[in-house]
XYZ file of C-alpha atoms in Angstrom:
631
model
C 116.841 139.759 111.345
C 114.373 140.382 113.402
C 112.156 143.790 111.271
C 109.347 141.591 111.009
C 108.743 143.119 114.556
C 109.321 146.418 113.872
C 105.381 146.405 112.722
C 104.009 144.279 116.409
C 101.510 146.282 117.534
C 99.748 144.847 121.320
C 96.763 147.176 120.098
C 93.469 143.764 119.714
C 91.500 145.814 118.220
C 92.527 146.599 114.904
C 90.615 145.120 112.084
C 91.050 143.090 109.521
C 91.591 143.675 105.553
C 88.304 142.651 103.411
C 90.233 139.932 102.088
C 91.504 138.583 105.565
C 87.161 139.287 106.758
C 86.008 136.049 104.560
C 88.346 133.780 106.940
C 86.532 133.129 110.650
C 88.301 133.652 113.234
C 87.810 131.832 116.679
C 88.458 134.391 119.760
C 91.731 134.676 121.360
C 91.028 135.401 125.812
C 91.791 139.013 126.054
C 93.578 138.950 129.057
C 96.393 136.341 126.576
C 99.357 138.598 125.571
C 99.359 137.877 121.971
C 101.720 139.120 119.680
C 100.164 140.054 116.172
C 100.965 141.527 112.655
C 99.037 144.725 112.531
C 96.682 143.179 114.875
C 95.207 140.956 112.883
C 94.183 137.470 114.561
C 94.604 135.546 111.524
C 93.804 131.449 111.956
C 95.697 127.965 110.599
C 94.016 125.898 108.379
C 93.620 122.821 111.081
C 94.612 119.654 109.914
C 95.320 117.121 112.563
C 98.792 117.160 112.242
C 101.841 114.349 112.747
C 102.165 111.311 110.398
C 99.582 109.168 108.371
C 100.147 106.084 106.748
C 98.714 105.029 103.236
C 96.079 102.592 103.848
C 97.068 101.848 99.843
C 100.545 101.181 99.872
C 101.250 101.358 103.243
C 103.474 103.764 103.050
C 104.184 106.781 106.266
C 104.700 110.054 105.360
C 103.130 113.627 106.940
C 100.040 113.789 107.699
C 99.173 117.428 105.940
C 100.592 116.347 102.419
C 97.840 113.242 102.335
C 95.629 113.583 99.471
C 91.272 113.118 100.277
C 89.805 114.295 102.732
C 90.807 112.085 105.801
C 94.447 111.915 104.875
C 94.313 108.297 104.021
C 96.216 107.957 100.850
C 100.059 109.536 99.877
C 98.673 110.021 95.912
C 95.542 110.197 93.738
C 96.838 107.159 92.556
C 96.901 105.072 96.138
C 93.212 107.098 96.829
C 92.285 105.666 93.552
C 93.700 102.341 92.890
C 92.349 101.907 96.479
C 88.563 102.887 95.848
C 89.021 100.941 92.683
C 90.237 97.539 94.595
C 87.209 98.288 97.890
C 84.154 98.430 95.417
C 85.196 95.014 93.459
C 86.016 93.221 96.511
C 82.011 94.144 97.858
C 80.651 93.151 94.384
C 82.804 89.880 94.828
C 81.511 89.501 98.351
C 77.770 89.977 97.375
C 78.800 88.002 94.684
C 80.790 85.330 96.529
C 79.373 85.412 100.147
C 75.869 87.156 101.239
C 74.189 86.359 98.808
C 72.456 89.157 98.189
C 71.032 89.970 94.603
C 73.450 91.482 92.966
C 74.138 94.923 91.328
C 73.955 95.871 87.503
C 77.985 96.952 88.039
C 78.144 93.325 90.379
C 76.608 91.251 86.684
C 79.246 93.847 84.920
C 81.522 92.077 86.881
C 80.505 88.410 86.634
C 80.852 88.281 82.340
C 84.641 88.310 83.703
C 86.854 86.041 83.670
C 87.067 84.053 86.625
C 91.603 84.747 86.888
C 89.868 88.657 86.480
C 88.199 88.196 89.961
C 89.944 86.422 91.935
C 93.020 88.457 90.199
C 90.547 91.878 91.824
C 90.452 89.761 95.440
C 93.786 88.685 96.247
C 94.667 92.246 95.409
C 92.730 94.514 98.027
C 93.999 90.563 99.974
C 97.644 91.932 99.391
C 96.309 96.087 100.539
C 94.499 94.090 103.602
C 98.255 92.704 104.168
C 99.838 95.863 104.006
C 98.070 97.278 106.048
C 98.527 95.447 108.839
C 102.266 95.415 108.315
C 102.293 98.694 108.716
C 100.009 98.402 111.407
C 102.585 96.145 112.854
C 105.935 98.647 112.076
C 103.745 101.472 113.778
C 103.029 98.946 116.912
C 106.960 98.569 117.158
C 108.454 101.969 116.840
C 106.100 102.900 119.076
C 108.535 102.871 121.978
C 110.561 104.226 120.165
C 111.667 108.363 120.605
C 115.185 109.832 118.397
C 114.913 112.044 121.627
C 114.420 109.937 124.471
C 117.220 107.660 123.397
C 119.681 109.589 122.633
C 118.757 112.496 126.141
C 118.267 109.343 129.055
C 122.032 107.969 127.080
C 123.486 111.305 126.483
C 124.424 109.983 122.694
C 125.911 112.100 119.921
C 124.132 111.968 116.953
C 126.538 112.116 113.604
C 125.781 116.014 111.791
C 124.252 116.477 108.426
C 127.084 117.738 106.539
C 128.597 114.300 107.039
C 125.614 113.266 104.489
C 126.352 114.776 101.309
C 123.654 112.938 99.447
C 120.810 113.465 102.164
C 118.760 116.386 101.959
C 120.580 119.649 102.561
C 123.999 117.547 103.238
C 125.688 120.193 101.144
C 123.536 123.606 102.569
C 122.974 122.779 105.863
C 125.070 125.961 106.784
C 125.864 127.027 110.028
C 122.734 125.234 111.562
C 123.495 125.204 115.742
C 123.072 125.449 119.639
C 121.064 129.032 120.161
C 119.988 129.270 117.024
C 115.904 130.933 117.244
C 113.169 129.711 114.877
C 109.109 130.066 115.487
C 107.423 126.686 115.888
C 103.542 125.589 117.220
C 103.249 126.717 120.783
C 101.662 123.245 122.617
C 101.717 124.835 126.086
C 98.496 126.302 124.862
C 94.351 125.945 125.124
C 93.359 128.456 122.593
C 91.205 126.251 119.688
C 93.490 128.220 116.744
C 97.082 126.958 115.753
C 99.354 129.712 117.227
C 103.072 130.462 117.748
C 106.245 131.001 119.786
C 109.750 132.140 119.422
C 112.526 128.923 120.849
C 115.765 128.907 121.075
C 117.879 124.708 120.113
C 119.384 123.486 123.081
C 121.066 120.310 121.033
C 121.085 119.023 117.683
C 120.849 115.425 116.613
C 121.241 115.601 112.786
C 117.590 116.921 111.551
C 116.212 116.504 114.253
C 117.291 119.475 117.562
C 115.754 119.166 120.918
C 114.041 123.227 121.723
C 113.139 125.491 124.740
C 110.600 127.696 124.266
C 111.934 131.432 125.536
C 111.060 132.357 128.594
C 112.294 129.787 130.285
C 115.744 130.275 130.674
C 117.274 126.805 132.188
C 114.344 125.407 132.716
C 113.871 122.498 130.547
C 110.312 121.084 131.899
C 108.366 122.002 128.191
C 111.124 120.797 125.943
C 111.075 119.069 123.281
C 111.735 117.427 119.427
C 111.289 118.806 116.301
C 112.745 117.916 113.096
C 114.024 121.084 111.821
C 113.400 120.886 108.002
C 109.890 119.901 109.433
C 106.772 122.273 107.926
C 106.097 123.699 111.969
C 109.649 125.493 112.241
C 109.987 129.485 110.676
C 112.776 131.527 110.958
C 111.898 134.098 113.054
C 110.247 136.164 111.347
C 108.272 134.429 109.599
C 105.168 135.105 111.955
C 105.172 138.219 111.132
C 105.026 137.857 107.353
C 102.518 135.882 107.067
C 100.169 136.764 109.736
C 100.392 133.766 113.190
C 99.698 134.622 115.922
C 102.867 134.585 118.183
C 101.682 133.688 122.507
C 103.681 132.642 124.841
C 102.975 129.397 126.240
C 100.771 129.145 129.324
C 102.881 128.062 131.779
C 105.130 131.660 131.632
C 102.420 133.944 130.519
C 102.248 135.706 133.292
C 105.816 136.442 133.612
C 106.370 138.852 132.143
C 104.056 141.442 131.807
C 105.908 143.402 127.817
C 106.202 140.449 125.497
C 107.201 142.362 123.334
C 109.701 144.506 124.007
C 110.797 140.535 126.171
C 111.361 139.499 122.369
C 113.315 142.623 121.085
C 115.886 141.872 123.880
C 116.613 138.184 123.212
C 116.403 137.593 119.466
C 118.495 141.281 118.617
C 122.120 139.729 117.452
C 120.664 136.057 117.168
C 120.807 133.672 114.592
C 118.043 132.206 113.131
C 117.899 130.180 110.064
C 117.997 131.350 106.443
C 114.577 132.962 105.114
C 114.384 130.181 102.440
C 115.565 127.677 104.525
C 111.710 125.605 103.242
C 112.880 126.069 99.746
C 116.177 125.255 99.873
C 114.420 121.506 101.873
C 112.004 120.780 99.511
C 114.698 121.773 96.576
C 117.465 118.817 97.637
C 114.020 116.279 98.425
C 113.892 116.580 94.474
C 115.220 113.518 93.221
C 115.313 112.588 89.371
C 114.787 108.988 89.558
C 111.074 108.784 88.874
C 108.871 105.571 88.565
C 109.450 103.004 84.971
C 112.999 104.340 84.570
C 114.749 101.049 83.464
C 117.951 100.222 84.887
C 120.896 97.422 85.127
C 121.544 96.055 88.716
C 123.582 93.589 90.668
C 121.959 90.359 90.246
C 121.348 90.145 93.860
C 120.749 86.306 93.834
C 124.564 86.186 91.553
C 126.714 88.795 91.585
C 128.522 88.172 89.167
C 126.064 89.679 86.359
C 123.165 92.409 86.267
C 119.405 92.398 85.581
C 117.576 94.810 83.859
C 114.916 96.471 86.463
C 112.271 98.793 86.656
C 111.606 101.958 89.469
C 108.971 101.077 91.353
C 109.144 104.100 93.687
C 111.281 106.949 95.197
C 111.702 107.377 98.549
C 114.093 110.500 99.586
C 116.373 108.977 96.938
C 115.956 105.394 97.904
C 114.947 103.324 95.027
C 112.561 100.189 94.790
C 113.705 98.666 91.823
C 111.089 95.636 90.426
C 113.651 93.243 88.247
C 111.848 93.168 84.839
C 110.971 89.098 84.248
C 109.203 89.491 88.380
C 105.117 88.866 86.939
C 103.534 89.846 90.878
C 105.951 92.387 91.149
C 107.519 90.997 94.713
C 111.162 90.126 93.273
C 112.638 93.734 93.902
C 115.888 95.489 95.877
C 116.425 98.229 97.469
C 119.058 101.029 96.730
C 119.979 104.707 96.935
C 119.785 106.751 93.071
C 123.821 106.858 93.691
C 125.027 103.658 94.750
C 127.362 101.392 92.372
C 124.937 98.802 91.855
C 122.860 100.847 89.542
C 123.922 101.704 85.753
C 122.661 102.490 82.658
C 120.687 100.572 80.782
C 123.687 99.183 77.568
C 126.672 99.437 80.842
C 127.269 95.607 81.001
C 128.088 95.279 77.252
C 129.935 98.715 77.203
C 132.393 97.239 80.052
C 132.327 93.038 79.093
C 129.629 92.539 82.903
C 128.129 89.726 82.590
C 124.660 90.470 81.605
C 121.517 87.909 82.654
C 119.384 89.053 79.109
C 114.817 89.371 79.752
C 112.703 87.193 78.554
C 110.882 90.552 77.806
C 110.785 90.523 74.011
C 109.992 94.487 74.030
C 109.862 96.833 76.943
C 106.153 97.508 78.949
C 104.499 100.584 78.321
C 105.446 103.471 80.105
C 108.612 101.671 80.595
C 111.790 104.203 79.777
C 115.919 103.978 79.610
C 117.501 106.239 82.217
C 119.085 108.956 81.532
C 122.984 107.905 82.141
C 124.247 111.102 83.078
C 121.598 110.599 86.474
C 124.341 107.735 87.565
C 126.820 108.281 89.764
C 130.629 109.021 88.404
C 132.968 106.792 88.911
C 136.153 108.323 88.318
C 138.451 107.714 84.931
C 141.965 105.688 85.682
C 144.224 105.076 83.199
C 144.723 101.400 82.371
C 147.964 101.706 79.349
C 150.250 101.808 82.020
C 150.711 99.418 85.366
C 147.396 98.260 86.304
C 145.726 95.264 87.667
C 146.146 91.663 86.675
C 143.943 88.396 86.785
C 145.044 86.423 89.711
C 146.477 89.160 92.025
C 146.023 88.978 95.351
C 144.089 91.742 98.053
C 141.685 92.097 100.700
C 138.692 93.189 99.824
C 134.839 93.409 101.581
C 133.029 90.586 101.253
C 129.850 91.730 100.222
C 127.880 88.476 101.081
C 129.486 89.166 104.794
C 129.698 92.876 105.534
C 131.780 92.537 109.060
C 134.308 90.734 107.198
C 137.579 91.779 105.152
C 138.899 88.489 103.506
C 141.753 87.315 101.040
C 140.347 87.897 97.191
C 141.826 87.621 93.910
C 141.250 89.546 90.670
C 139.157 87.122 88.498
C 139.202 89.479 85.669
C 139.981 93.134 84.541
C 136.955 94.576 83.350
C 136.739 98.261 80.930
C 136.741 101.693 82.718
C 138.857 100.586 85.646
C 136.029 98.141 87.303
C 137.764 94.641 88.174
C 135.509 90.737 89.429
C 136.713 90.294 92.827
C 136.171 86.449 93.988
C 136.761 85.298 97.952
C 139.381 82.787 97.973
C 138.405 79.280 99.465
C 135.169 80.244 98.579
C 134.800 80.628 95.068
C 131.877 78.537 93.614
C 133.085 76.761 90.647
C 131.372 78.631 87.286
C 132.562 82.381 89.119
C 128.863 83.247 90.038
C 129.261 84.682 93.770
C 132.512 87.146 91.829
C 131.551 90.493 92.761
C 132.699 93.433 90.246
C 134.203 96.497 92.522
C 135.749 99.788 90.508
C 139.550 100.550 91.357
C 138.460 103.203 93.184
C 136.395 101.077 95.764
C 137.317 102.455 99.322
C 136.002 98.262 99.902
C 139.611 97.336 98.182
C 142.738 96.690 99.762
C 146.633 96.233 98.953
C 147.583 93.142 101.272
C 148.960 94.300 104.857
C 145.908 96.807 104.950
C 143.954 95.201 107.880
C 147.422 93.143 109.103
C 149.093 97.433 109.872
C 144.844 98.602 110.895
C 144.435 95.866 113.505
C 141.626 94.243 111.679
C 141.202 90.401 111.552
C 141.408 89.423 108.098
C 139.116 86.370 107.048
C 141.927 83.654 105.242
C 140.789 81.131 102.776
C 138.352 78.939 104.121
C 139.739 75.839 104.472
C 143.336 77.051 105.000
C 145.186 75.173 107.964
C 148.550 76.843 108.016
C 147.476 78.927 110.656
C 147.886 82.001 111.518
C 147.741 83.671 108.486
C 150.959 84.809 107.154
C 150.702 86.927 103.815
C 154.297 85.655 102.218
C 153.827 82.234 103.170
C 150.401 81.790 101.027
C 152.241 84.323 98.116
C 154.814 81.682 97.548
C 151.805 79.122 98.122
C 150.058 80.035 95.641
C 152.605 81.583 93.373
C 150.821 84.993 93.009
C 152.033 88.333 93.347
C 150.116 91.366 95.404
C 148.836 94.105 93.920
C 150.656 97.133 93.331
C 149.859 99.219 96.905
C 150.154 102.846 94.245
C 147.054 101.191 92.396
C 144.792 101.481 94.972
C 142.511 104.879 96.643
C 143.950 106.682 99.105
C 142.024 109.463 99.527
C 140.787 110.228 103.425
C 137.627 112.639 102.974
C 137.510 115.027 105.918
C 134.238 113.322 106.531
C 133.448 114.455 110.296
C 132.243 111.440 111.746
C 133.736 110.934 114.942
C 132.661 106.912 116.967
C 129.913 107.014 119.041
C 128.324 108.809 117.118
C 124.910 107.572 116.384
C 122.972 107.856 112.440
C 120.399 105.276 111.181
C 122.270 102.755 108.443
C 120.638 100.814 106.218
C 121.124 97.196 106.036
C 122.875 96.201 103.530
C 122.932 92.255 103.843
C 118.691 92.774 103.995
C 118.425 96.278 101.901
C 114.530 97.584 102.984
C 115.509 97.955 105.989
C 116.839 101.179 108.107
C 118.258 100.314 111.101
C 119.532 103.124 114.246
C 123.179 102.383 114.251
C 126.149 103.770 115.456
C 129.664 104.625 114.728
C 132.100 102.122 116.528
C 135.096 102.584 114.838
C 136.675 104.964 112.125
C 140.173 103.533 110.198
C 140.720 105.917 107.690
C 137.702 106.149 105.430
C 136.447 103.000 106.418
C 133.359 103.326 108.754
C 132.830 99.815 111.792
C 128.182 100.110 112.039
C 126.769 98.785 114.530
C 123.167 98.383 115.000
C 121.914 98.871 117.964
C 120.109 96.129 119.832
C 122.371 93.547 117.672
C 125.523 91.498 118.443
C 128.675 92.654 116.685
C 128.640 89.723 113.872
C 126.043 92.006 112.243
C 128.278 94.765 112.428
C 129.351 95.754 108.862
C 132.413 97.625 107.077
C 131.215 101.531 104.999
C 132.909 103.782 103.612
C 132.516 107.629 104.616
C 130.807 107.899 101.857
C 128.185 105.590 101.355
C 124.517 106.723 100.092
C 123.574 103.935 102.337
C 124.159 105.786 105.829
C 122.119 109.387 106.886
C 121.349 111.520 109.236
C 119.430 111.099 112.732
C 115.650 112.089 112.465
C 116.336 110.964 107.944
C 113.179 108.141 108.252
C 110.796 110.916 109.858
C 111.778 114.067 107.415
C 111.062 111.258 104.296
C 108.439 109.038 105.848
C 110.566 105.740 105.477
C 110.258 102.978 107.935
C 113.018 103.143 111.545
C 113.879 99.996 112.735
C 114.150 100.300 116.029
C 116.808 98.939 118.555
C 116.137 95.180 118.789
C 115.223 93.745 122.410
C 116.657 90.648 123.188
C 113.104 88.559 122.303
C 112.889 90.261 118.838
C 117.298 89.102 118.605
C 115.910 86.014 119.230
C 112.729 85.515 116.999
C 114.159 87.743 113.900
C 118.120 85.883 113.809
C 117.477 82.723 113.172
C 117.030 83.210 109.462
C 120.183 85.703 109.549
C 122.452 83.560 111.591
C 121.510 80.802 109.328
C 123.144 82.310 106.362
C 126.290 83.312 107.746
C 126.456 80.221 109.533
C 129.636 79.211 107.042
C 131.249 82.382 107.823
C 130.616 82.083 110.675
C 132.546 79.306 111.609
C 135.362 80.603 109.712
C 138.495 81.409 111.339
C 138.591 85.090 112.586
C 141.889 85.375 112.540
C 145.263 85.593 114.048
C 147.256 88.173 116.762
C 149.286 91.003 115.135
C 151.914 90.889 113.970
C 154.597 94.018 114.112
C 154.546 96.392 111.662
C 158.846 95.000 110.999
C 157.541 91.882 111.070
C 155.051 91.362 108.378
C 157.686 94.212 106.634
C 159.934 91.546 106.206
C 157.647 88.985 105.450
C 156.309 90.209 102.334
C 157.462 89.649 98.753
C 160.357 91.927 98.373
C 160.646 94.937 95.734
C 157.209 96.194 96.419
C 156.439 99.565 97.901
C 155.036 99.802 101.409
C 155.718 102.382 102.893
C 152.884 102.908 103.593
C 153.534 101.014 106.788
C 154.893 103.017 108.571
C 154.634 104.891 111.148
C 150.623 103.459 110.979
C 148.860 102.682 114.461
C 145.371 102.028 115.203
C 144.098 105.483 115.286
C 140.110 105.485 115.447
C 140.348 108.620 113.718
C 140.807 110.440 109.682
C 143.797 108.448 108.825
C 147.414 109.316 110.043
C 149.826 106.608 107.539
C 151.167 108.131 104.745
C 149.019 105.436 102.666
C 145.722 108.027 102.991
C 146.160 111.260 101.365
C 144.033 113.297 104.175
C 142.142 115.979 101.683
C 141.766 119.397 103.197
C 137.754 120.851 103.082
């Protein structure tokens, strides 16, 4: 691991190769200890480091990956679009405002229909608005730092290995505390970019708290860095790349022989794999591309799907625009592995309701997404005992994800899919039914909430309280769905109560927020959005693609919503509370019966052995209803 330093020389007089001599290098002070490769001091292409915001689309990303000399745009297309819009706006302004003589280009534009002029000007205005929104978002995030947030409160973050769908989720390896890396030396006044070795003191998702070698137990210059970022490298990278290793100015006089110090400190130490950067890049390649067509749930009518087109892809998250949206604003956000999106033709194949598009033919450039790119569901055998219409169960309400409600199977579709309605809240035409697969972790057998000490939301308007399943089944003439038909698998997910993460607000899926795991029931996680009331909590599966490690937003350039302050909660929660008003006024449950009482009241003949020995353990699950999977 340390072989890369065998060639290091302390002689500063060595000459560079013929190719390297063409590169201008700022002189380094002769009295500064520097470890070089064969005595040659290399410069690093100086570019303003940090994050940048695209002035066209508003996307936030790593500045070095941006285009144009000034790093103002995230892509070539944004640069060209911005340039085009700016020219049009300038011409229109000259024509309509300044009264200056029009140029030749302005005369050409003047001949265009008024609609085209207005469209160009409107697009320019939209660009300005997007810039304003981006600046406002940046201001709101200015005071938030994951590192400070975790340090000041001694929080623990969920490890990257908990998120199999996230970059490096399946190949994180044994990256842990005490791993050594090479990073830029910020405690240095040199005009060139130099590096030094640091050790990981603490891990929080993708973020690592680093301490420069030589500081021992002194945390004075500790700093947070994204392990998957472009400025972090395995030990030996500087030697192989010809980059200088310079000790921090604060401790540069602490040792006289820094090379010997490093050899001693690094012998036997762990570092990042040599191909770590390559793996990061590969894990951030996504098969979904703009212009792909998919079928996605209609956000206004959950009972049906619509055709949508991929507008953009950020970190595997898709911004889908419904095909009939002329102004491209009617959109929907989800992950590419979301159960809410399907290949074209899926609805017809299983008998699901589908809204036909008024567009008679595909728009130019749009094409159907290959079916193999979508998440696969587990195959089920519907030939034997199976779910039937009218059967009762418990289900997470997709319109109020903080509640698990009394529900009914309204229609059995092909390939194991079910249409489900929330009792007491259904529209007469079934427009609020929703589709879950039989193996979905969002549906549960009768009694699940009772045994796991979760509040079960009874049907709206049901007056016989406290709610009892036995009485309700008898009054409605219904039967409970057989327990054996539900998903019993519990993966060894690794989540623990109190862990921090970044989570999608599924009631506003374009937002990703700072969040905490507050409860674990087998594979079910209770996600709390920091700074918000518990009524906004959401039940989410441990393998949901809507959960991400700390640092995911920074890595992918997505906007992270910081914990809400009291003032922002009061100003932003108005509309959300109106949406939840009807739900929140429902009866929230009753005191829990004992397991014995519940067993006595459930219908005879059904196997409820999963209730035996169950308790409200905040763990991966111990009830025999579930099967624990070993890693």
